[in-house]
Amino acid sequence: MKYQVAIIGGGPAGYTAAETAGKAGLSVVLFEKQSLGGVCLNEGCIPTKTLLYSAKTYDGARHAAKYAVSVPEVSFDLPKIIARKQKVVRKLVLGVKGKLTAQGVTMVNGEATVIDKNHVKCGEEVYECDNLLLCAGSETFIPPIPGVDSVPYWTHRQALDNKELPASLVVIGGGVIGMEFASFFNSLGVQVTVIEMLDEILGGMDKELSALLRAEYAKRGIKFMLQTKVTSLANAEAEGGQPQVQVHYENAEGAGFVTAERLLMSVGRRPVTKGFGLENLNLEKTERGNIRVDGQMQTSLPGVYACGDLTGFSLLAHTAVREAEVAIHHIIGKEDTMSYRAIPGVVYTNPEIAGVGETEESLQKKGIAYRAVKLPMAYSGRFVAENEGVNGVCKLLLAEDDTLLGAHVLGNPASEIITLAGMAIELKLTAGEWKKIVFPHPTVCEIFKEAL
């Protein structure tokens, strides 16, 4: 029962580390207490995008007349949408399992506990390892709002599996998860209210583009309550046989409440630090209480690595994947260092919004001089051809020497083109150097070249 690498957590960080180590010829054991693929694959990134694509297809059919296409009757089947989501998840989980099996990874389904840096217990078995990777992921944070224990509410997990459409929905939290679910339910005709404590939705994204996205969804009927604090929750009298939840709040206009059939909690996630023996390692922490790691993802204890949400750098699957690669590369002696210079952030609403690198707000906070270049997405011929009557914006942030510092896009398909900007930022390209790259025509990504 001795392995060169033991990994706790089978999410993007864990399964990437396992596959990379297996490919390098190392003996690997991977522990996962729930489903292989972690939150991202089973109840996060993949299932939400599957639902959102169904909603986007429905939107497209409803507005097909803009493209001279007649669709007489448009409808959707929510149970079938949910069933398709489950089918997609099953297929991808099996794909991950197949890849790990091919690399000789030992997969153990169970709750693992770290005894020390070289020993992990799962069930009655004790596994010995030379290197230990902690990839425990994150969990939904439920704020201690008065009354929260007495009312029914959804987290993303329940929202993903719900087969009956509520008439109304209150979303507490206007971050990425909140906005994606608000977009999905709005497309299907639900009356949606989003309550956010900050002065704008999507904190961390470019504030100007976030405001434009909010304005677009406000036109579609979503009610936004910004700079609003939820003070308590209570059950309300049933309306039409359906129980209601009453959300009490305070803002600059005073106190009030909003009532809805369903309540979705999406105020954020936090790293999982309990339940797997982390305390037995006595690792050094950062000022914010996260596990301190170096550029190779190694903790203060040699041979122990932390990757993914547990580090607190970025609770994103693609960050976790890269961190896992860096950690395994260090174990096998391959030179590599983790860089957070160009981590893309994407919100899969319709339209999508994506950003990479610095924002205007982060540059102003750091006191870094920059210039912003903004261009309507209509400067891309492909965008105009595929987005009838829809506006969008591309914003590039350039340093005094014209090096690209940040890029932000509102408009489809922002998620697919943002990597081009991310590569330019990671490689520290100037506007002139980036412009020398030949972009295919007509493509939406040409907007970057137009803006330079």
Tab-separated table of C-alpha atoms in Angstrom:
chain	number	residue	atom	x	y	z
A	1	MET	CA	0.000	0.000	0.000
A	2	LYS	CA	2.878	2.368	-0.679
A	3	TYR	CA	2.631	5.002	-3.404
A	4	GLN	CA	4.862	7.759	-4.713
A	5	VAL	CA	1.916	10.169	-4.795
A	6	ALA	CA	-1.268	10.228	-2.696
A	7	ILE	CA	-3.983	12.718	-3.620
A	8	ILE	CA	-6.965	13.748	-1.496
A	9	GLY	CA	-9.826	15.002	-3.652
A	10	GLY	CA	-10.903	13.912	-7.121
A	11	GLY	CA	-11.893	17.278	-8.564
A	12	PRO	CA	-10.065	19.140	-11.373
A	13	ALA	CA	-6.899	19.562	-9.263
A	14	GLY	CA	-6.920	15.984	-7.999
A	15	TYR	CA	-7.696	14.138	-11.215
A	16	THR	CA	-5.291	16.338	-13.215
A	17	ALA	CA	-2.509	15.651	-10.718
A	18	ALA	CA	-3.292	11.921	-10.809
A	19	GLU	CA	-3.258	11.742	-14.603
A	20	THR	CA	-0.089	13.841	-14.910
A	21	ALA	CA	1.725	11.765	-12.275
A	22	GLY	CA	0.522	8.516	-13.843
A	23	LYS	CA	1.770	9.613	-17.274
A	24	ALA	CA	5.153	10.332	-15.693
A	25	GLY	CA	5.325	6.741	-14.459
A	26	LEU	CA	4.647	7.428	-10.780
A	27	SER	CA	2.505	5.159	-8.626
A	28	VAL	CA	-0.596	7.121	-7.623
A	29	VAL	CA	-3.528	6.678	-5.256
A	30	LEU	CA	-6.466	9.087	-5.457
A	31	PHE	CA	-9.077	9.416	-2.691
A	32	GLU	CA	-12.545	10.836	-3.386
A	33	LYS	CA	-15.364	10.599	-0.842
A	34	GLN	CA	-18.182	11.495	-3.248
A	35	SER	CA	-18.063	11.485	-7.059
A	36	LEU	CA	-14.991	11.601	-9.259
A	37	GLY	CA	-14.786	14.987	-10.958
A	38	GLY	CA	-15.573	16.960	-7.829
A	39	VAL	CA	-17.987	19.876	-7.608
A	40	CYS	CA	-16.973	21.240	-11.023
A	41	LEU	CA	-17.930	18.195	-13.021
A	42	ASN	CA	-20.845	16.910	-10.929
A	43	GLU	CA	-22.607	20.013	-9.621
A	44	GLY	CA	-20.775	23.074	-10.918
A	45	CYS	CA	-19.104	24.079	-14.181
A	46	ILE	CA	-20.357	21.334	-16.489
A	47	PRO	CA	-23.989	20.858	-15.359
A	48	THR	CA	-24.636	24.613	-15.188
A	49	LYS	CA	-23.264	25.125	-18.700
A	50	THR	CA	-25.440	22.276	-19.942
A	51	LEU	CA	-28.565	23.936	-18.518
A	52	LEU	CA	-27.484	27.355	-19.799
A	53	TYR	CA	-27.028	25.988	-23.316
A	54	SER	CA	-30.581	24.661	-23.264
A	55	ALA	CA	-31.773	28.102	-22.144
A	56	LYS	CA	-29.675	29.776	-24.837
A	57	THR	CA	-31.117	27.460	-27.495
A	58	TYR	CA	-34.625	28.277	-26.264
A	59	ASP	CA	-33.831	32.006	-26.400
A	60	GLY	CA	-32.490	31.570	-29.931
A	61	ALA	CA	-35.639	29.796	-31.077
A	62	ARG	CA	-37.897	32.436	-29.509
A	63	HIS	CA	-36.008	35.208	-31.298
A	64	ALA	CA	-35.364	33.320	-34.541
A	65	ALA	CA	-37.429	35.846	-36.519
A	66	LYS	CA	-34.533	38.323	-36.170
A	67	TYR	CA	-32.613	35.999	-38.496
A	68	ALA	CA	-35.500	35.494	-40.922
A	69	VAL	CA	-36.273	32.060	-39.511
A	70	SER	CA	-39.825	31.133	-38.538
A	71	VAL	CA	-40.362	28.908	-35.491
A	72	PRO	CA	-44.160	28.716	-34.988
A	73	GLU	CA	-44.292	27.167	-31.529
A	74	VAL	CA	-41.407	27.152	-29.054
A	75	SER	CA	-41.495	25.295	-25.769
A	76	PHE	CA	-39.177	23.535	-23.367
A	77	ASP	CA	-39.314	20.445	-21.167
A	78	LEU	CA	-37.543	21.087	-17.842
A	79	PRO	CA	-37.375	17.420	-16.705
A	80	LYS	CA	-35.742	16.547	-20.057
A	81	ILE	CA	-33.325	19.472	-19.697
A	82	ILE	CA	-32.327	18.098	-16.281
A	83	ALA	CA	-32.078	14.547	-17.668
A	84	ARG	CA	-29.765	15.720	-20.457
A	85	LYS	CA	-27.612	17.486	-17.866
A	86	GLN	CA	-27.286	14.237	-15.928
A	87	LYS	CA	-26.390	12.339	-19.101
A	88	VAL	CA	-23.621	14.833	-19.941
A	89	VAL	CA	-22.215	14.609	-16.409
A	90	ARG	CA	-22.229	10.788	-16.446
A	91	LYS	CA	-20.436	10.709	-19.788
A	92	LEU	CA	-17.693	13.077	-18.648
A	93	VAL	CA	-17.217	11.371	-15.262
A	94	LEU	CA	-16.734	8.069	-17.072
A	95	GLY	CA	-14.246	9.821	-19.363
A	96	VAL	CA	-12.174	11.036	-16.401
A	97	LYS	CA	-12.310	7.589	-14.800
A	98	GLY	CA	-11.169	6.012	-18.059
A	99	LYS	CA	-8.191	8.333	-18.369
A	100	LEU	CA	-7.071	7.651	-14.805
A	101	THR	CA	-7.481	3.890	-15.249
A	102	ALA	CA	-5.366	4.084	-18.402
A	103	GLN	CA	-2.573	5.724	-16.400
A	104	GLY	CA	-2.663	3.068	-13.684
A	105	VAL	CA	-4.086	5.324	-10.983
A	106	THR	CA	-5.557	3.542	-7.946
A	107	MET	CA	-8.914	5.169	-7.150
A	108	VAL	CA	-10.337	4.794	-3.661
A	109	ASN	CA	-13.905	5.892	-2.991
A	110	GLY	CA	-14.110	6.895	0.647
A	111	GLU	CA	-13.371	9.524	3.257
A	112	ALA	CA	-9.602	9.807	3.655
A	113	THR	CA	-7.855	11.200	6.727
A	114	VAL	CA	-4.287	12.466	6.807
A	115	ILE	CA	-2.340	10.872	9.646
A	116	ASP	CA	0.926	12.605	8.799
A	117	LYS	CA	2.755	13.736	5.664
A	118	ASN	CA	3.491	10.143	4.626
A	119	HIS	CA	0.374	8.281	5.765
A	120	VAL	CA	-3.311	8.487	4.814
A	121	LYS	CA	-6.077	6.351	6.305
A	122	CYS	CA	-9.253	5.448	4.431
A	123	GLY	CA	-11.638	2.970	5.994
A	124	GLU	CA	-9.496	0.371	7.776
A	125	GLU	CA	-6.553	0.730	5.401
A	126	VAL	CA	-3.471	2.907	5.854
A	127	TYR	CA	-1.688	4.078	2.712
A	128	GLU	CA	1.946	5.194	2.703
A	129	CYS	CA	3.151	7.880	0.308
A	130	ASP	CA	6.293	9.817	-0.602
A	131	ASN	CA	4.356	12.906	-1.677
A	132	LEU	CA	0.949	14.139	-0.561
A	133	LEU	CA	-1.320	16.431	-2.576
A	134	LEU	CA	-4.223	18.174	-0.834
A	135	CYS	CA	-6.980	18.962	-3.340
A	136	ALA	CA	-10.045	19.064	-1.085
A	137	GLY	CA	-11.899	21.770	-3.022
A	138	SER	CA	-14.521	24.148	-1.647
A	139	GLU	CA	-18.082	24.177	-0.331
A	140	THR	CA	-21.065	26.511	-0.499
A	141	PHE	CA	-20.992	29.181	2.177
A	142	ILE	CA	-24.328	29.747	3.906
A	143	PRO	CA	-24.311	33.092	5.757
A	144	PRO	CA	-25.725	33.185	9.315
A	145	ILE	CA	-28.838	35.160	8.354
A	146	PRO	CA	-31.502	35.119	11.097
A	147	GLY	CA	-34.165	32.603	10.103
A	148	VAL	CA	-31.991	30.694	7.630
A	149	ASP	CA	-32.528	27.439	9.509
A	150	SER	CA	-36.298	27.765	9.434
A	151	VAL	CA	-36.884	28.347	5.701
A	152	PRO	CA	-36.403	26.061	2.700
A	153	TYR	CA	-33.715	27.267	0.318
A	154	TRP	CA	-31.722	26.048	-2.662
A	155	THR	CA	-27.982	25.951	-3.068
A	156	HIS	CA	-26.655	25.382	-6.592
A	157	ARG	CA	-27.077	21.631	-5.973
A	158	GLN	CA	-30.870	21.758	-5.547
A	159	ALA	CA	-31.257	24.319	-8.333
A	160	LEU	CA	-29.485	21.967	-10.748
A	161	ASP	CA	-31.822	19.065	-10.037
A	162	ASN	CA	-35.137	20.899	-9.741
A	163	LYS	CA	-37.686	19.622	-12.264
A	164	GLU	CA	-40.519	22.038	-11.477
A	165	LEU	CA	-40.285	25.672	-12.484
A	166	PRO	CA	-41.071	28.140	-9.687
A	167	ALA	CA	-43.141	31.199	-10.519
A	168	SER	CA	-40.667	33.451	-8.701
A	169	LEU	CA	-37.107	33.205	-7.405
A	170	VAL	CA	-34.975	35.387	-5.128
A	171	VAL	CA	-31.230	34.984	-5.584
A	172	ILE	CA	-29.090	36.134	-2.654
A	173	GLY	CA	-25.724	37.003	-4.179
A	174	GLY	CA	-25.033	38.551	-7.568
A	175	GLY	CA	-21.750	36.762	-8.215
A	176	VAL	CA	-20.981	34.280	-10.980
A	177	ILE	CA	-23.150	31.437	-9.655
A	178	GLY	CA	-26.039	33.759	-8.818
A	179	MET	CA	-26.013	35.443	-12.212
A	180	GLU	CA	-25.787	32.199	-14.175
A	181	PHE	CA	-28.818	30.772	-12.386
A	182	ALA	CA	-30.634	34.110	-12.665
A	183	SER	CA	-29.974	33.983	-16.418
A	184	PHE	CA	-31.209	30.391	-16.729
A	185	PHE	CA	-34.464	30.904	-14.824
A	186	ASN	CA	-35.112	34.284	-16.459
A	187	SER	CA	-34.865	32.653	-19.902
A	188	LEU	CA	-37.462	30.077	-18.843
A	189	GLY	CA	-39.907	32.776	-17.719
A	190	VAL	CA	-39.364	32.855	-13.949
A	191	GLN	CA	-39.700	36.197	-12.148
A	192	VAL	CA	-36.191	36.693	-10.740
A	193	THR	CA	-34.900	39.135	-8.094
A	194	VAL	CA	-31.163	39.384	-7.379
A	195	ILE	CA	-30.048	40.862	-4.044
A	196	GLU	CA	-26.388	41.919	-3.791
A	197	MET	CA	-24.558	43.631	-0.924
A	198	LEU	CA	-21.953	45.301	-3.155
A	199	ASP	CA	-22.573	48.255	-5.443
A	200	GLU	CA	-22.371	46.077	-8.574
A	201	ILE	CA	-22.905	42.462	-9.605
A	202	LEU	CA	-19.977	40.164	-10.450
A	203	GLY	CA	-17.426	41.547	-8.000
A	204	GLY	CA	-13.933	41.018	-9.398
A	205	MET	CA	-15.035	41.393	-13.026
A	206	ASP	CA	-14.727	44.679	-14.910
A	207	LYS	CA	-17.279	46.953	-13.234
A	208	GLU	CA	-18.289	48.877	-16.369
A	209	LEU	CA	-19.037	45.728	-18.366
A	210	SER	CA	-20.790	44.128	-15.380
A	211	ALA	CA	-23.099	47.156	-15.222
A	212	LEU	CA	-23.878	46.795	-18.933
A	213	LEU	CA	-24.736	43.117	-18.448
A	214	ARG	CA	-26.951	44.009	-15.503
A	215	ALA	CA	-28.747	46.629	-17.620
A	216	GLU	CA	-29.371	44.024	-20.331
A	217	TYR	CA	-30.909	41.590	-17.846
A	218	ALA	CA	-32.926	44.365	-16.213
A	219	LYS	CA	-34.516	44.919	-19.647
A	220	ARG	CA	-35.410	41.230	-19.679
A	221	GLY	CA	-37.240	41.565	-16.380
A	222	ILE	CA	-34.723	40.657	-13.667
A	223	LYS	CA	-34.998	42.976	-10.675
A	224	PHE	CA	-31.643	43.941	-9.138
A	225	MET	CA	-31.257	45.254	-5.606
A	226	LEU	CA	-27.684	46.476	-5.138
A	227	GLN	CA	-26.054	47.656	-1.895
A	228	THR	CA	-28.770	45.716	-0.119
A	229	LYS	CA	-28.257	43.626	3.016
A	230	VAL	CA	-30.497	40.659	3.779
A	231	THR	CA	-31.483	41.001	7.444
A	232	SER	CA	-33.725	37.964	8.000
A	233	LEU	CA	-35.660	35.152	6.359
A	234	ALA	CA	-39.130	33.862	7.179
A	235	ASN	CA	-41.810	31.571	5.818
A	236	ALA	CA	-44.743	33.382	4.247
A	237	GLU	CA	-48.317	32.276	3.702
A	238	ALA	CA	-48.767	29.907	0.808
A	239	GLU	CA	-50.010	31.443	-2.411
A	240	GLY	CA	-51.918	29.232	-4.797
A	241	GLY	CA	-50.938	26.192	-2.769
A	242	GLN	CA	-47.238	26.982	-3.002
A	243	PRO	CA	-45.267	27.949	0.144
A	244	GLN	CA	-43.414	31.257	-0.056
A	245	VAL	CA	-40.199	32.585	1.450
A	246	GLN	CA	-40.028	36.168	2.720
A	247	VAL	CA	-36.641	37.883	2.410
A	248	HIS	CA	-36.257	40.960	4.601
A	249	TYR	CA	-33.634	43.512	3.642
A	250	GLU	CA	-32.159	46.932	4.345
A	251	ASN	CA	-30.660	49.449	1.934
A	252	ALA	CA	-30.322	53.204	1.481
A	253	GLU	CA	-34.075	53.477	0.915
A	254	GLY	CA	-34.864	51.761	4.210
A	255	ALA	CA	-36.157	48.344	5.229
A	256	GLY	CA	-38.471	46.098	3.253
A	257	PHE	CA	-39.085	42.556	2.085
A	258	VAL	CA	-39.599	40.565	-1.078
A	259	THR	CA	-41.539	37.308	-1.277
A	260	ALA	CA	-40.866	34.466	-3.700
A	261	GLU	CA	-41.678	30.826	-4.248
A	262	ARG	CA	-38.017	29.819	-4.136
A	263	LEU	CA	-34.848	31.161	-2.561
A	264	LEU	CA	-31.357	30.496	-3.976
A	265	MET	CA	-28.322	31.050	-1.737
A	266	SER	CA	-25.253	31.939	-3.790
A	267	VAL	CA	-23.115	34.249	-1.664
A	268	GLY	CA	-19.936	32.350	-2.439
A	269	ARG	CA	-17.786	29.343	-1.634
A	270	ARG	CA	-15.027	28.668	0.858
A	271	PRO	CA	-12.177	26.110	0.919
A	272	VAL	CA	-12.832	22.803	2.670
A	273	THR	CA	-10.370	22.664	5.564
A	274	LYS	CA	-12.074	20.198	7.892
A	275	GLY	CA	-12.884	16.528	7.753
A	276	PHE	CA	-9.687	15.106	6.254
A	277	GLY	CA	-7.049	15.577	8.968
A	278	LEU	CA	-5.520	18.817	7.724
A	279	GLU	CA	-4.901	19.850	11.344
A	280	ASN	CA	-2.477	16.923	11.739
A	281	LEU	CA	0.002	18.566	9.366
A	282	ASN	CA	0.250	21.934	11.163
A	283	LEU	CA	0.876	23.788	7.891
A	284	GLU	CA	1.799	27.439	7.717
A	285	LYS	CA	-1.135	29.730	6.829
A	286	THR	CA	-1.409	33.083	5.082
A	287	GLU	CA	-2.783	36.227	6.710
A	288	ARG	CA	-6.201	35.307	5.291
A	289	GLY	CA	-6.050	31.827	6.797
A	290	ASN	CA	-5.338	29.897	3.595
A	291	ILE	CA	-2.583	27.293	3.234
A	292	ARG	CA	0.679	28.990	2.301
A	293	VAL	CA	2.317	27.545	-0.814
A	294	ASP	CA	5.362	28.490	-2.877
A	295	GLY	CA	5.596	28.857	-6.662
A	296	GLN	CA	5.632	25.082	-7.037
A	297	MET	CA	2.495	24.654	-4.872
A	298	GLN	CA	4.524	23.118	-2.035
A	299	THR	CA	3.410	23.893	1.512
A	300	SER	CA	5.643	24.661	4.489
A	301	LEU	CA	6.048	20.891	4.869
A	302	PRO	CA	8.352	19.431	2.159
A	303	GLY	CA	6.613	16.778	0.099
A	304	VAL	CA	3.149	18.149	0.896
A	305	TYR	CA	1.394	20.194	-1.815
A	306	ALA	CA	-1.908	22.089	-1.906
A	307	CYS	CA	-3.759	22.746	-5.165
A	308	GLY	CA	-7.095	24.154	-6.215
A	309	ASP	CA	-9.605	25.951	-4.011
A	310	LEU	CA	-7.737	25.000	-0.846
A	311	THR	CA	-5.040	27.594	-1.598
A	312	GLY	CA	-7.606	30.392	-1.770
A	313	PHE	CA	-5.910	32.036	-4.761
A	314	SER	CA	-8.687	31.418	-7.240
A	315	LEU	CA	-11.716	29.181	-6.778
A	316	LEU	CA	-11.752	28.231	-10.460
A	317	ALA	CA	-11.343	24.820	-12.070
A	318	HIS	CA	-8.830	25.948	-14.691
A	319	THR	CA	-6.606	27.480	-12.014
A	320	ALA	CA	-6.741	24.201	-10.103
A	321	VAL	CA	-5.729	22.236	-13.204
A	322	ARG	CA	-2.650	24.370	-13.786
A	323	GLU	CA	-1.655	24.291	-10.094
A	324	ALA	CA	-1.848	20.492	-10.145
A	325	GLU	CA	0.410	20.302	-13.200
A	326	VAL	CA	2.981	22.555	-11.503
A	327	ALA	CA	2.949	20.445	-8.325
A	328	ILE	CA	3.535	17.176	-10.179
A	329	HIS	CA	6.220	18.765	-12.333
A	330	HIS	CA	8.056	19.728	-9.159
A	331	ILE	CA	7.796	16.162	-7.865
A	332	ILE	CA	9.294	14.706	-11.059
A	333	GLY	CA	11.982	17.389	-11.243
A	334	LYS	CA	10.599	19.315	-14.204
A	335	GLU	CA	11.151	23.054	-13.904
A	336	ASP	CA	7.864	24.944	-13.636
A	337	THR	CA	6.350	27.828	-11.664
A	338	MET	CA	2.734	28.799	-11.103
A	339	SER	CA	1.722	32.156	-12.567
A	340	TYR	CA	-1.483	33.983	-11.715
A	341	ARG	CA	-0.847	36.799	-14.190
A	342	ALA	CA	-3.492	35.686	-16.670
A	343	ILE	CA	-6.279	33.659	-15.023
A	344	PRO	CA	-9.434	34.076	-17.136
A	345	GLY	CA	-12.800	34.634	-15.501
A	346	VAL	CA	-15.978	33.851	-17.427
A	347	VAL	CA	-19.683	34.223	-16.691
A	348	TYR	CA	-21.771	32.067	-19.027
A	349	THR	CA	-24.825	34.289	-19.187
A	350	ASN	CA	-26.309	35.223	-22.554
A	351	PRO	CA	-24.445	37.335	-23.559
A	352	GLU	CA	-21.275	36.000	-21.965
A	353	ILE	CA	-18.857	38.234	-20.122
A	354	ALA	CA	-15.168	37.347	-19.743
A	355	GLY	CA	-12.036	39.005	-18.454
A	356	VAL	CA	-8.373	38.211	-17.930
A	357	GLY	CA	-5.536	40.036	-16.213
A	358	GLU	CA	-6.019	43.347	-14.446
A	359	THR	CA	-9.238	45.354	-14.260
A	360	GLU	CA	-9.404	49.134	-14.184
A	361	GLU	CA	-10.347	48.854	-10.510
A	362	SER	CA	-7.345	46.644	-9.634
A	363	LEU	CA	-4.923	48.894	-11.527
A	364	GLN	CA	-6.264	51.998	-9.798
A	365	LYS	CA	-5.952	50.278	-6.426
A	366	LYS	CA	-2.321	49.344	-7.174
A	367	GLY	CA	-1.542	52.812	-8.521
A	368	ILE	CA	-0.407	51.450	-11.890
A	369	ALA	CA	-0.646	53.835	-14.840
A	370	TYR	CA	-2.632	52.519	-17.815
A	371	ARG	CA	-4.782	53.509	-20.738
A	372	ALA	CA	-8.061	51.870	-21.635
A	373	VAL	CA	-9.115	51.200	-25.211
A	374	LYS	CA	-12.805	50.418	-25.761
A	375	LEU	CA	-14.461	49.245	-28.929
A	376	PRO	CA	-18.033	48.127	-29.699
A	377	MET	CA	-18.187	44.454	-30.659
A	378	ALA	CA	-19.897	45.637	-33.859
A	379	TYR	CA	-16.378	46.291	-35.217
A	380	SER	CA	-16.227	42.511	-35.734
A	381	GLY	CA	-18.096	41.489	-38.896
A	382	ARG	CA	-18.688	37.985	-37.561
A	383	PHE	CA	-20.224	39.405	-34.365
A	384	VAL	CA	-22.635	41.567	-36.378
A	385	ALA	CA	-23.609	38.589	-38.569
A	386	GLU	CA	-24.455	36.412	-35.567
A	387	ASN	CA	-25.815	38.943	-33.051
A	388	GLU	CA	-28.720	40.805	-34.616
A	389	GLY	CA	-29.676	43.881	-32.613
A	390	VAL	CA	-27.258	43.010	-29.800
A	391	ASN	CA	-24.506	45.263	-28.498
A	392	GLY	CA	-21.233	44.299	-26.888
A	393	VAL	CA	-17.975	45.850	-25.723
A	394	CYS	CA	-14.294	44.949	-25.873
A	395	LYS	CA	-11.978	46.741	-23.444
A	396	LEU	CA	-8.178	46.459	-23.433
A	397	LEU	CA	-5.965	47.858	-20.688
A	398	LEU	CA	-2.439	48.800	-21.747
A	399	ALA	CA	0.592	49.847	-19.693
A	400	GLU	CA	2.625	52.972	-20.462
A	401	ASP	CA	4.956	50.841	-22.601
A	402	ASP	CA	1.910	49.372	-24.427
A	403	THR	CA	2.167	45.953	-22.751
A	404	LEU	CA	-1.234	44.340	-22.427
A	405	LEU	CA	-2.340	44.282	-18.766
A	406	GLY	CA	-5.978	43.231	-19.019
A	407	ALA	CA	-8.753	42.410	-21.450
A	408	HIS	CA	-12.520	42.322	-20.912
A	409	VAL	CA	-15.277	41.312	-23.307
A	410	LEU	CA	-19.068	41.500	-23.113
A	411	GLY	CA	-20.663	39.593	-25.981
A	412	ASN	CA	-20.782	36.051	-27.363
A	413	PRO	CA	-18.560	34.068	-27.558
A	414	ALA	CA	-16.413	35.906	-24.973
A	415	SER	CA	-15.517	32.621	-23.259
A	416	GLU	CA	-13.935	31.229	-26.418
A	417	ILE	CA	-11.842	34.255	-27.402
A	418	ILE	CA	-10.548	35.444	-24.007
A	419	THR	CA	-7.678	32.925	-24.072
A	420	LEU	CA	-6.050	34.884	-26.912
A	421	ALA	CA	-5.802	37.899	-24.628
A	422	GLY	CA	-4.675	35.694	-21.749
A	423	MET	CA	-1.771	34.376	-23.814
A	424	ALA	CA	-0.741	37.922	-24.758
A	425	ILE	CA	-0.794	38.966	-21.086
A	426	GLU	CA	1.121	35.883	-19.907
A	427	LEU	CA	3.758	36.411	-22.611
A	428	LYS	CA	3.905	40.156	-21.826
A	429	LEU	CA	3.237	41.132	-25.428
A	430	THR	CA	2.973	44.789	-26.390
A	431	ALA	CA	0.106	45.980	-28.567
A	432	GLY	CA	2.459	46.106	-31.542
A	433	GLU	CA	3.700	42.544	-31.028
A	434	TRP	CA	0.186	41.178	-30.570
A	435	LYS	CA	-1.055	42.967	-33.670
A	436	LYS	CA	1.524	41.140	-35.807
A	437	ILE	CA	-0.325	37.886	-35.147
A	438	VAL	CA	-2.531	36.917	-38.094
A	439	PHE	CA	-6.142	36.517	-36.974
A	440	PRO	CA	-8.524	34.468	-39.160
A	441	HIS	CA	-11.287	36.445	-40.874
A	442	PRO	CA	-14.139	36.679	-40.199
A	443	THR	CA	-13.957	35.802	-36.505
A	444	VAL	CA	-15.162	37.530	-33.364
A	445	CYS	CA	-11.639	37.429	-31.915
A	446	GLU	CA	-10.597	39.986	-34.561
A	447	ILE	CA	-12.076	42.556	-32.204
A	448	PHE	CA	-8.761	42.498	-30.312
A	449	LYS	CA	-6.826	43.391	-33.449
A	450	GLU	CA	-9.318	46.131	-34.274
A	451	ALA	CA	-8.865	47.622	-30.803
A	452	LEU	CA	-5.056	47.694	-30.919
